[in-house]
Coordinates of C-alpha atoms (C1' of nucleotides) in Angstrom, one line a residue:
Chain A
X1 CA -4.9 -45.2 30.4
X2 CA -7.2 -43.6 27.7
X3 CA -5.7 -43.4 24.4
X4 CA -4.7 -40.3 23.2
X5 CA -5.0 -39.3 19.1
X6 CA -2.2 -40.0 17.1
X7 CA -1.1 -36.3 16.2
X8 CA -2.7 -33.5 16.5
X9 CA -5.5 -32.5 14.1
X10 CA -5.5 -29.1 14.5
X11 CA -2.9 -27.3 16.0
X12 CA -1.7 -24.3 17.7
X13 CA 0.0 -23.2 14.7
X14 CA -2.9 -23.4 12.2
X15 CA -5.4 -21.9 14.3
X16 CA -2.7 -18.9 14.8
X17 CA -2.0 -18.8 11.0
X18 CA -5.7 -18.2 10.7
X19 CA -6.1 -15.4 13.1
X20 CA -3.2 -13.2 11.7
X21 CA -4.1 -13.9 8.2
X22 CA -7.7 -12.8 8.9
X23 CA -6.2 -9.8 10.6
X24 CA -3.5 -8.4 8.2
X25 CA -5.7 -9.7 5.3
X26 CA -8.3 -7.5 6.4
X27 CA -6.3 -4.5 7.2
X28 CA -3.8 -5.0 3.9
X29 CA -6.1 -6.9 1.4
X30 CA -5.2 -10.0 -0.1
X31 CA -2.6 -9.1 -2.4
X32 CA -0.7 -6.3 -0.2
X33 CA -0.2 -9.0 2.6
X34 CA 2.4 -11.0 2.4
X35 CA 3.2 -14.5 3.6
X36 CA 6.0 -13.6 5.5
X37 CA 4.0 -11.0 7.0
X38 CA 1.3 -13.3 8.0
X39 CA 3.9 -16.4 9.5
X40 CA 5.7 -13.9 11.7
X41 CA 2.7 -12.5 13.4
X42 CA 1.2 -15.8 14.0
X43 CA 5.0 -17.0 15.7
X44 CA 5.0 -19.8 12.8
X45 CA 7.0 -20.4 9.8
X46 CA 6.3 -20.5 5.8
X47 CA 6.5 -24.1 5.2
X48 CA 4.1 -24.6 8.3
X49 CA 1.5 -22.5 6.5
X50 CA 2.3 -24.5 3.3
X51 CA 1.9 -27.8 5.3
X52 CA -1.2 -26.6 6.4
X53 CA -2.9 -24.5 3.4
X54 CA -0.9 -25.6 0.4
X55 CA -0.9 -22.2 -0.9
X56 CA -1.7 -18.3 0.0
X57 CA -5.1 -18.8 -2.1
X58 CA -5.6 -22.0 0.1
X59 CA -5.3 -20.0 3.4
X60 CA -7.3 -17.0 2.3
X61 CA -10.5 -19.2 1.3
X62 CA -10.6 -21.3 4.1
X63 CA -11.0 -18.0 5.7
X64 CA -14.2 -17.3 4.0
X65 CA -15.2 -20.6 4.3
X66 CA -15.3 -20.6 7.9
X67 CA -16.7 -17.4 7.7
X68 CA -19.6 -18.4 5.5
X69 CA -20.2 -21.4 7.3
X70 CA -20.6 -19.1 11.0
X71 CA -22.9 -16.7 9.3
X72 CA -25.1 -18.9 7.5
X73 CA -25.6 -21.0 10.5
X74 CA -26.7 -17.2 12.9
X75 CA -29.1 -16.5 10.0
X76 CA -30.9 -19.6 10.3
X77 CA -31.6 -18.8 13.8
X78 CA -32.8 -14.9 13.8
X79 CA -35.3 -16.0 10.6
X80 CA -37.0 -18.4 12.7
X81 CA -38.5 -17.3 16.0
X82 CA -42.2 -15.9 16.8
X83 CA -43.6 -12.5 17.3
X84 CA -45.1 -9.8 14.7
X85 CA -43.1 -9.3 11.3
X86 CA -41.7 -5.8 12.5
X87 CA -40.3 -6.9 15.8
X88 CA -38.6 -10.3 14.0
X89 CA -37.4 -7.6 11.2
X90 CA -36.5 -5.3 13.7
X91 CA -34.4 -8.6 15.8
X92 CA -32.5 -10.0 13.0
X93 CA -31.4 -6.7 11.7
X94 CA -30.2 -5.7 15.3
X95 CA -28.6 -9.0 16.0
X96 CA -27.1 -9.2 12.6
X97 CA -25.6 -5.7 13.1
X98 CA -24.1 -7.1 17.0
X99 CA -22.6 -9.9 15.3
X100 CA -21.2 -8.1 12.5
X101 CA -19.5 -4.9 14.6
X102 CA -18.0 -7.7 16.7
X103 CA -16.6 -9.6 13.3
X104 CA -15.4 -6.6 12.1
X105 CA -13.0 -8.1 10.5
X106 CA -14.3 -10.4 8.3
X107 CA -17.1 -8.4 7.2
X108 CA -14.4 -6.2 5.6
X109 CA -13.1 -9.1 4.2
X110 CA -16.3 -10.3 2.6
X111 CA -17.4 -7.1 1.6
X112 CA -13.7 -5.9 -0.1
X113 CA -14.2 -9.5 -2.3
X114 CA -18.1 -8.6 -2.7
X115 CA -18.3 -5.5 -4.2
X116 CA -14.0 -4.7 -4.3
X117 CA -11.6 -5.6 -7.0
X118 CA -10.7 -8.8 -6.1
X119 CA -6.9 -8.0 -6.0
X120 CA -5.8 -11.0 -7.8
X121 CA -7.6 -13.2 -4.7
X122 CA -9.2 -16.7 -6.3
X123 CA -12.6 -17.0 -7.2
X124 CA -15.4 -17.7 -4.6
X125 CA -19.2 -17.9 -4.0
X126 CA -19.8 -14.4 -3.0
X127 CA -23.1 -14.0 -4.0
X128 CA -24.7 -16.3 -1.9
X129 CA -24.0 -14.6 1.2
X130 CA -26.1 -11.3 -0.3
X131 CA -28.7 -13.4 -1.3
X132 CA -29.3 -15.3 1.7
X133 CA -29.6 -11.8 3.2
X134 CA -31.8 -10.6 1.2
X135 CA -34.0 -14.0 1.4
X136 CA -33.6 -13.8 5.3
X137 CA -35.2 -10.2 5.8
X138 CA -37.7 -10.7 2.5
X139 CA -39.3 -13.8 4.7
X140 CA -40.2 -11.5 7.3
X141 CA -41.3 -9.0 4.8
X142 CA -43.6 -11.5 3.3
X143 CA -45.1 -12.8 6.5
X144 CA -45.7 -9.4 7.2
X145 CA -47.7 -8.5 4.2
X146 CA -49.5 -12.2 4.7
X147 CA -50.3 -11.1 8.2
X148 CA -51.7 -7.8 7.4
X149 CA -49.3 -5.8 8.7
X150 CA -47.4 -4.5 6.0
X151 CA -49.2 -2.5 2.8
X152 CA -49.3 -5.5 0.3
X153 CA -47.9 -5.2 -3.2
X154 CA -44.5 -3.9 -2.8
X155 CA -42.9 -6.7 -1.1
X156 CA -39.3 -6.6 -3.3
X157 CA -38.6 -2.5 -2.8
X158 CA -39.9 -2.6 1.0
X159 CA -37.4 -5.2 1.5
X160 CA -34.9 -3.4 -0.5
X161 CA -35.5 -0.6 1.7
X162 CA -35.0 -2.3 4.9
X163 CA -31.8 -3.9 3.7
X164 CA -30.2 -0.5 2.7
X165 CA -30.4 0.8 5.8
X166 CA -28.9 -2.3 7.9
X167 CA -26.3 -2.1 4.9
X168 CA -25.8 1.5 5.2
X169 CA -25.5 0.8 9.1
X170 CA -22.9 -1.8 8.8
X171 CA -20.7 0.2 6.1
X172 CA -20.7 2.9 8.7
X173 CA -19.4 0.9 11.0
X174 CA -16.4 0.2 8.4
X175 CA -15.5 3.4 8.1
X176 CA -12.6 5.0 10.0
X177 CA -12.9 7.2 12.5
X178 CA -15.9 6.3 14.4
X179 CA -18.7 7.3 11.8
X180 CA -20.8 4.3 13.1
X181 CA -24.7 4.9 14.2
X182 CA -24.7 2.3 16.8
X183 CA -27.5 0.2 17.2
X184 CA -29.7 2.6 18.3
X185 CA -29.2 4.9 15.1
X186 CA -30.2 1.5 12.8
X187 CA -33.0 1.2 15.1
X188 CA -34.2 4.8 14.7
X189 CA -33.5 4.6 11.0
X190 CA -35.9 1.5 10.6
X191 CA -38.7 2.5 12.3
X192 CA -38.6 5.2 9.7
X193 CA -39.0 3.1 7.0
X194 CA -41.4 0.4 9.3
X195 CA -43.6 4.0 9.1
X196 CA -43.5 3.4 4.9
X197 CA -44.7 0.1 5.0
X198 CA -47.4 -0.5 7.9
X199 CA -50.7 -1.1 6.5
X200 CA -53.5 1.8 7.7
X201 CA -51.4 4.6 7.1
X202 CA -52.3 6.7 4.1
X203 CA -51.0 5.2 1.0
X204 CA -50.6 8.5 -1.4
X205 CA -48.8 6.0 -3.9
Chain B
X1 CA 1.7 30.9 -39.3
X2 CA 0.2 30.9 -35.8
X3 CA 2.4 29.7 -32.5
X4 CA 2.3 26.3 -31.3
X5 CA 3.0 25.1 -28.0
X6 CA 6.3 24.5 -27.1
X7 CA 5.0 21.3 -26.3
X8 CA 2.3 19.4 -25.2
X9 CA 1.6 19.7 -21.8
X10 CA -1.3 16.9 -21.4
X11 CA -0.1 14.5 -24.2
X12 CA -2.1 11.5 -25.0
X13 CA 0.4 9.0 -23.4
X14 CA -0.7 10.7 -19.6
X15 CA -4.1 10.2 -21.0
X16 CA -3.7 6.8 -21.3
X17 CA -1.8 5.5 -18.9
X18 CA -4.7 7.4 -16.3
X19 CA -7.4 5.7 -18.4
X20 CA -5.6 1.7 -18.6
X21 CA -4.7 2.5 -14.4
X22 CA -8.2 3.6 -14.1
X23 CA -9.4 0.4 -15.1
X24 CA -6.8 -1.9 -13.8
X25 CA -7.1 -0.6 -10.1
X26 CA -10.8 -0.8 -10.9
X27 CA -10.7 -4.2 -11.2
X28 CA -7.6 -6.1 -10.0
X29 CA -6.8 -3.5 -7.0
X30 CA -4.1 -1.1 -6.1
X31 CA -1.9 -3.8 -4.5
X32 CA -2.4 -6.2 -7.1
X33 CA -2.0 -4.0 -10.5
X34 CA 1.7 -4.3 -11.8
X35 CA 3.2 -1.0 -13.1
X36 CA 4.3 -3.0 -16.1
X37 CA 0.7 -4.0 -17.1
X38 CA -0.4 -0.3 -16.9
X39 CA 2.2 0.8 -19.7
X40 CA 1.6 -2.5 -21.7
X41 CA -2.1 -1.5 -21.6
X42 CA -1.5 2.1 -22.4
X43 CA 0.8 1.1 -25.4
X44 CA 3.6 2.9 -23.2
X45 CA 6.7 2.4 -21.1
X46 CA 7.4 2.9 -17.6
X47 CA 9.9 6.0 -17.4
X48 CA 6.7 7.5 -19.2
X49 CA 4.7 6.6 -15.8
X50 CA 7.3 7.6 -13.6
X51 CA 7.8 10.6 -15.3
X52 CA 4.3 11.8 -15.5
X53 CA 3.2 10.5 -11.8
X54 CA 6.5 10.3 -10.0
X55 CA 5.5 7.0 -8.9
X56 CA 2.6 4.3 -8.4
X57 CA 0.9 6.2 -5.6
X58 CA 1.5 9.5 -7.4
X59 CA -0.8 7.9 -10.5
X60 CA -3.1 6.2 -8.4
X61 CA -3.9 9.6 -5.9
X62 CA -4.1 11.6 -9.2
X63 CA -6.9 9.3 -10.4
X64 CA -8.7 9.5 -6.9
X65 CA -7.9 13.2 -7.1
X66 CA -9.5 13.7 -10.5
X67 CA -12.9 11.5 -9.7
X68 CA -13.0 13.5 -6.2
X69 CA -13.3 17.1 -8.2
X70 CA -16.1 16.0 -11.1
X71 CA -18.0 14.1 -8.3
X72 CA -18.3 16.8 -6.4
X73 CA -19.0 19.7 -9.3
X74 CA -21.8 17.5 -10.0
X75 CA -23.2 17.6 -6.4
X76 CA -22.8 21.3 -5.8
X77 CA -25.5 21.1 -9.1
X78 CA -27.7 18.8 -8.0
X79 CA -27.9 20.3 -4.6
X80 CA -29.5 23.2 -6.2
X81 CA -32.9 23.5 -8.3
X82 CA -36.8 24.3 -7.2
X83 CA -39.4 22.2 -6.5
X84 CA -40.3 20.3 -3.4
X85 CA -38.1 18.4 -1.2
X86 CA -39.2 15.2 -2.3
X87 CA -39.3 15.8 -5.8
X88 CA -35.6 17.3 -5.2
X89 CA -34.3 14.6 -3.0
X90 CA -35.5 11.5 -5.6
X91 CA -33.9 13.9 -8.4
X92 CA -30.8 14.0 -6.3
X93 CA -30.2 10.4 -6.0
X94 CA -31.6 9.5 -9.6
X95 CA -29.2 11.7 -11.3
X96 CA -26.1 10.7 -9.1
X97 CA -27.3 6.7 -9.7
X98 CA -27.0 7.0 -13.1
X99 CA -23.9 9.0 -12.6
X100 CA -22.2 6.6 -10.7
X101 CA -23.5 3.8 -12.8
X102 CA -21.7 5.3 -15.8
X103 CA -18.4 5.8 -13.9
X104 CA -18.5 2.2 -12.1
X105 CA -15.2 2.0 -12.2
X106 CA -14.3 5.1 -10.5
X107 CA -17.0 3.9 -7.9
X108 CA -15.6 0.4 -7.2
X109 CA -12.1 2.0 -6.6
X110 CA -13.6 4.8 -4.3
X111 CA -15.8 2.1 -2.6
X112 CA -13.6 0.2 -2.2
X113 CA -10.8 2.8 -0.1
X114 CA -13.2 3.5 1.9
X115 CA -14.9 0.5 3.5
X116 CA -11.7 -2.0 2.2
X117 CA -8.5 -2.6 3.6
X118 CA -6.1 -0.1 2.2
X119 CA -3.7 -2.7 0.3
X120 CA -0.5 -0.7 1.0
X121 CA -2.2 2.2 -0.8
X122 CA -1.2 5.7 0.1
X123 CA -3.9 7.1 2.2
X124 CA -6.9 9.5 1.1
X125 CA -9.2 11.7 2.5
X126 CA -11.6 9.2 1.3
X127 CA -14.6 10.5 4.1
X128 CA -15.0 13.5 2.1
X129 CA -16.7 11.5 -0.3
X130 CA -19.3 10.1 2.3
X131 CA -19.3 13.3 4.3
X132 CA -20.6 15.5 1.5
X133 CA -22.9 13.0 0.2
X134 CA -25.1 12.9 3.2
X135 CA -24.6 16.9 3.5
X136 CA -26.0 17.3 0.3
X137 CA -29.1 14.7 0.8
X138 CA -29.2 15.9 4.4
X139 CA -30.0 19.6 2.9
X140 CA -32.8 18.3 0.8
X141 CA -35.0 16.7 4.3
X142 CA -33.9 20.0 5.9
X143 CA -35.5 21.5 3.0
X144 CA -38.7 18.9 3.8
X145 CA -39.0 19.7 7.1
X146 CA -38.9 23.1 7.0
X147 CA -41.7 23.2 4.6
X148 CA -44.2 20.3 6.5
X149 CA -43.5 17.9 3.6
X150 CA -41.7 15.9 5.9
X151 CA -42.5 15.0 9.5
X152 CA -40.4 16.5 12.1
X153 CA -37.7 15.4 15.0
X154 CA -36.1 12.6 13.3
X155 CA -34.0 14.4 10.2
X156 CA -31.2 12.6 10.9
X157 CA -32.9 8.9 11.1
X158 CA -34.8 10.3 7.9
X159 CA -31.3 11.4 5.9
X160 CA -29.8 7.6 7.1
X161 CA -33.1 5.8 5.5
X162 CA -32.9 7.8 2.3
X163 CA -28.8 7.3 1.4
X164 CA -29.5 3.4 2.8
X165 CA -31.7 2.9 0.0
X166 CA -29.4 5.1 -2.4
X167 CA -26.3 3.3 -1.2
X168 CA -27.2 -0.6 -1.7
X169 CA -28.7 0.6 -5.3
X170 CA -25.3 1.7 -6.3
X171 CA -23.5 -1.7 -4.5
X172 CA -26.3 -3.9 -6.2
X173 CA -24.4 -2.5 -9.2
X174 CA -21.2 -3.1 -8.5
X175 CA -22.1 -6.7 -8.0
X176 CA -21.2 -9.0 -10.8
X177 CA -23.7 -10.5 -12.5
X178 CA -26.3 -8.1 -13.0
X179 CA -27.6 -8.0 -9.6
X180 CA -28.9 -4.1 -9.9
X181 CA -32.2 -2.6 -9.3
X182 CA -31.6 0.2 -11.5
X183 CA -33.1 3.3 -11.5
X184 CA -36.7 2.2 -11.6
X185 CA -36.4 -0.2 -8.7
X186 CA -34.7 2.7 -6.8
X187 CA -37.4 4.7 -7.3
X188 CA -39.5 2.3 -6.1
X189 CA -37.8 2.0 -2.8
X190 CA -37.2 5.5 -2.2
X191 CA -40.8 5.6 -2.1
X192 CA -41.3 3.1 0.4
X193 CA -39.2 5.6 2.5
X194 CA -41.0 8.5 1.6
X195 CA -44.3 7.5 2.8
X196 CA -42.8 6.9 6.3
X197 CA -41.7 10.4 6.3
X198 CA -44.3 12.3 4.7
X199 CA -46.4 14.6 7.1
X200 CA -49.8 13.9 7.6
X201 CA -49.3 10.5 7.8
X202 CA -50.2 8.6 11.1
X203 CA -47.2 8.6 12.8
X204 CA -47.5 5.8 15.6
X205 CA -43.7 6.1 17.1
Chain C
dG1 C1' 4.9 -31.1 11.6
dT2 C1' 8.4 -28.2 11.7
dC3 C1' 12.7 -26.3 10.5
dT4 C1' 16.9 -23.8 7.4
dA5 C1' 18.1 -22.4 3.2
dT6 C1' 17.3 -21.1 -1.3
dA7 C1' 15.3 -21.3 -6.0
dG8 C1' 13.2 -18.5 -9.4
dC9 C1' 10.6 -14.9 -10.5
dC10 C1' 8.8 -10.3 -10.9
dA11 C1' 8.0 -6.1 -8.6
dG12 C1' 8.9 -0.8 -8.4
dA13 C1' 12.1 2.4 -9.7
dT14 C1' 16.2 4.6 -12.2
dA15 C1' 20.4 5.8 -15.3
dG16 C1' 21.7 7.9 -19.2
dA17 C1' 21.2 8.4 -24.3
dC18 C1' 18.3 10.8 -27.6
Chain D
dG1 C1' 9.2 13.3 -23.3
dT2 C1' 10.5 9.0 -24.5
dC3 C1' 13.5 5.1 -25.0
dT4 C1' 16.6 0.6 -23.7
dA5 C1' 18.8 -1.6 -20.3
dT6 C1' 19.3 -2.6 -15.7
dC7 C1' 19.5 -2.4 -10.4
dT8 C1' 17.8 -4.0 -6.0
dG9 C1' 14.8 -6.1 -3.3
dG10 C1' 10.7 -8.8 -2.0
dC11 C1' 7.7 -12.1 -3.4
dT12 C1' 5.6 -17.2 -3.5
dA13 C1' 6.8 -21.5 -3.1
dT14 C1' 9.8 -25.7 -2.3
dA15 C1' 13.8 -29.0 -1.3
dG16 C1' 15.4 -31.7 2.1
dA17 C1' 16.9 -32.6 7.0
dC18 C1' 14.9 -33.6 11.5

DNA sequence: GTCTATAGCCAGATAGAC
DNA sequence: GTCTATCTGGCTATAGAC
């Protein structure tokens, strides 16, 4: 008879907690969600969430934490890969946008703390989750000037340029009431400012 | 002897409290704001709030109400004025940059109703604010089309690239820690966007 | 690990005098 | 218009049994 583990590591109940505190966190914000809120929805109880997070601040960055954790490790993957820099640009922009719409969610979350008041909410890394952006897409930027591809000596504004629009793209998506442009507007949007930074086309700068 | 007012209609104690709320909301949140740290900032007491805003939601709407009507006096004017599109549309978002960036706070707590979870606020008409934005920068690549500055068939993809770029400036901002690109890094982006839509150019899509 | 029950606090809002 | 004093209710968090 195989041995079975002790207790439970992680249970029903945490995993629930987590859900509806991502969900009425994210529709609420931090401080207009209440515990009480959060235990009923997930079916629990407050001292189970206590048990489990020690405090509301507890549960609400082990949220990001996961979170940070998942999107670092999808980064990693769409800045590797072969091909020319505009269709690897042109991938991990489109894939990043996919993953984002269907986190929804969270990237509300991590945007409200980013650039939001932070609502009495505890302190955490925030920064780092910009900046690895903005490192991801400027690697491509770079091989692309290295390669020939892109006009050289403008590498920090066309990557600036390239992530305003994926941000643009993903705020959009925020917004209520179906303002999105779908994957095929960021796509169309890009290729507009791809146009700006090919090498060969008349530079008037 | 001249008249005075029977009384002061706008006395400095509603001038405070909107200015202290202004700046709390700004930067602890709606939800997380107490009404009794409003007055204490203010050097005020709360029947004065309740009196002058009815309640929390009435102060905070007035506040949103307020920044709504100068925002958008401001881009009625900067809609207008000569010159060509380009020169308009880079004056356009250089004058509201440094606009918002001297009424940050006003901008986190706008920013942050519109892409953030509500936190029990009362609700807005928030998507005016985006709406008329991309009107009024939408109007200037009309303008550039319709003259052959600007290629044609893609105004749309065009206006997106344009308030990308203008739209992660102002976050970049908002982020703590002197993050920003100001206005000269802005400018430097915007014209990575401009030479993809510039006429003339080769235009391989 | 999970419960019932509750402590202790502070919130938003108001009554009524001036 | 502004004050002091106060009401009512919800909040986070915990004690202690199982």
């Amino acid at each position: 008879m195989p041995e079975r583990p002790p207790t439970h590591r992680y249970p029903d109940n945490r995993e629930a907690i987590l859900r509806s505190a991502l969900d009425l966190f994210a529709r609420k914000g931090y401080a207009g969600t209440a515990v009480r809120e959060i235990v009923e929805a997930a079916g629990a109880t407050k001292p189970v969430l206590y048990y489990h997070f020690k405090s509301k601040e507890g549960l609400y960055l082990e949220i990001l934490r996961q979170a940070m954790e998942r999107f670092r490790a999808d980064l990693t993957v769409l800045t590797r890969g072969g091909g020319d820099a505009e269709t690897g640009l042109m991938r991990l922009c489109g894939q990043l946008f996919v993953l984002f719409r269907e986190n929804l969610q969270v990237v509300r979350l991590v945007h409200a703390a980013l650039v939001g008041p932070p609502q009495g909410g505890p302190p955490f890394d925030f920064k780092r989750f910009h900046e690895e952006l903005v490192k991801g897409m400027g690697w491509w930027v770079d091989e692309g000037i290295r390669r020939g591809e892109f006009r050289d000596g403008d590498q920090a504004s066309m990557t600036i340029a390239v992530y305003g629009v994926f941000s643009l793209a993903v705020e959009l998506e925020l917004l209520s009431g179906e303002c999105g442009i779908g994957r095929e507007g960021l796509s169309a949007a890009m290729n507009v400012v791809f146009e700006g930074m090919r090498a060969g086309d008349s530079a008037s700068l």
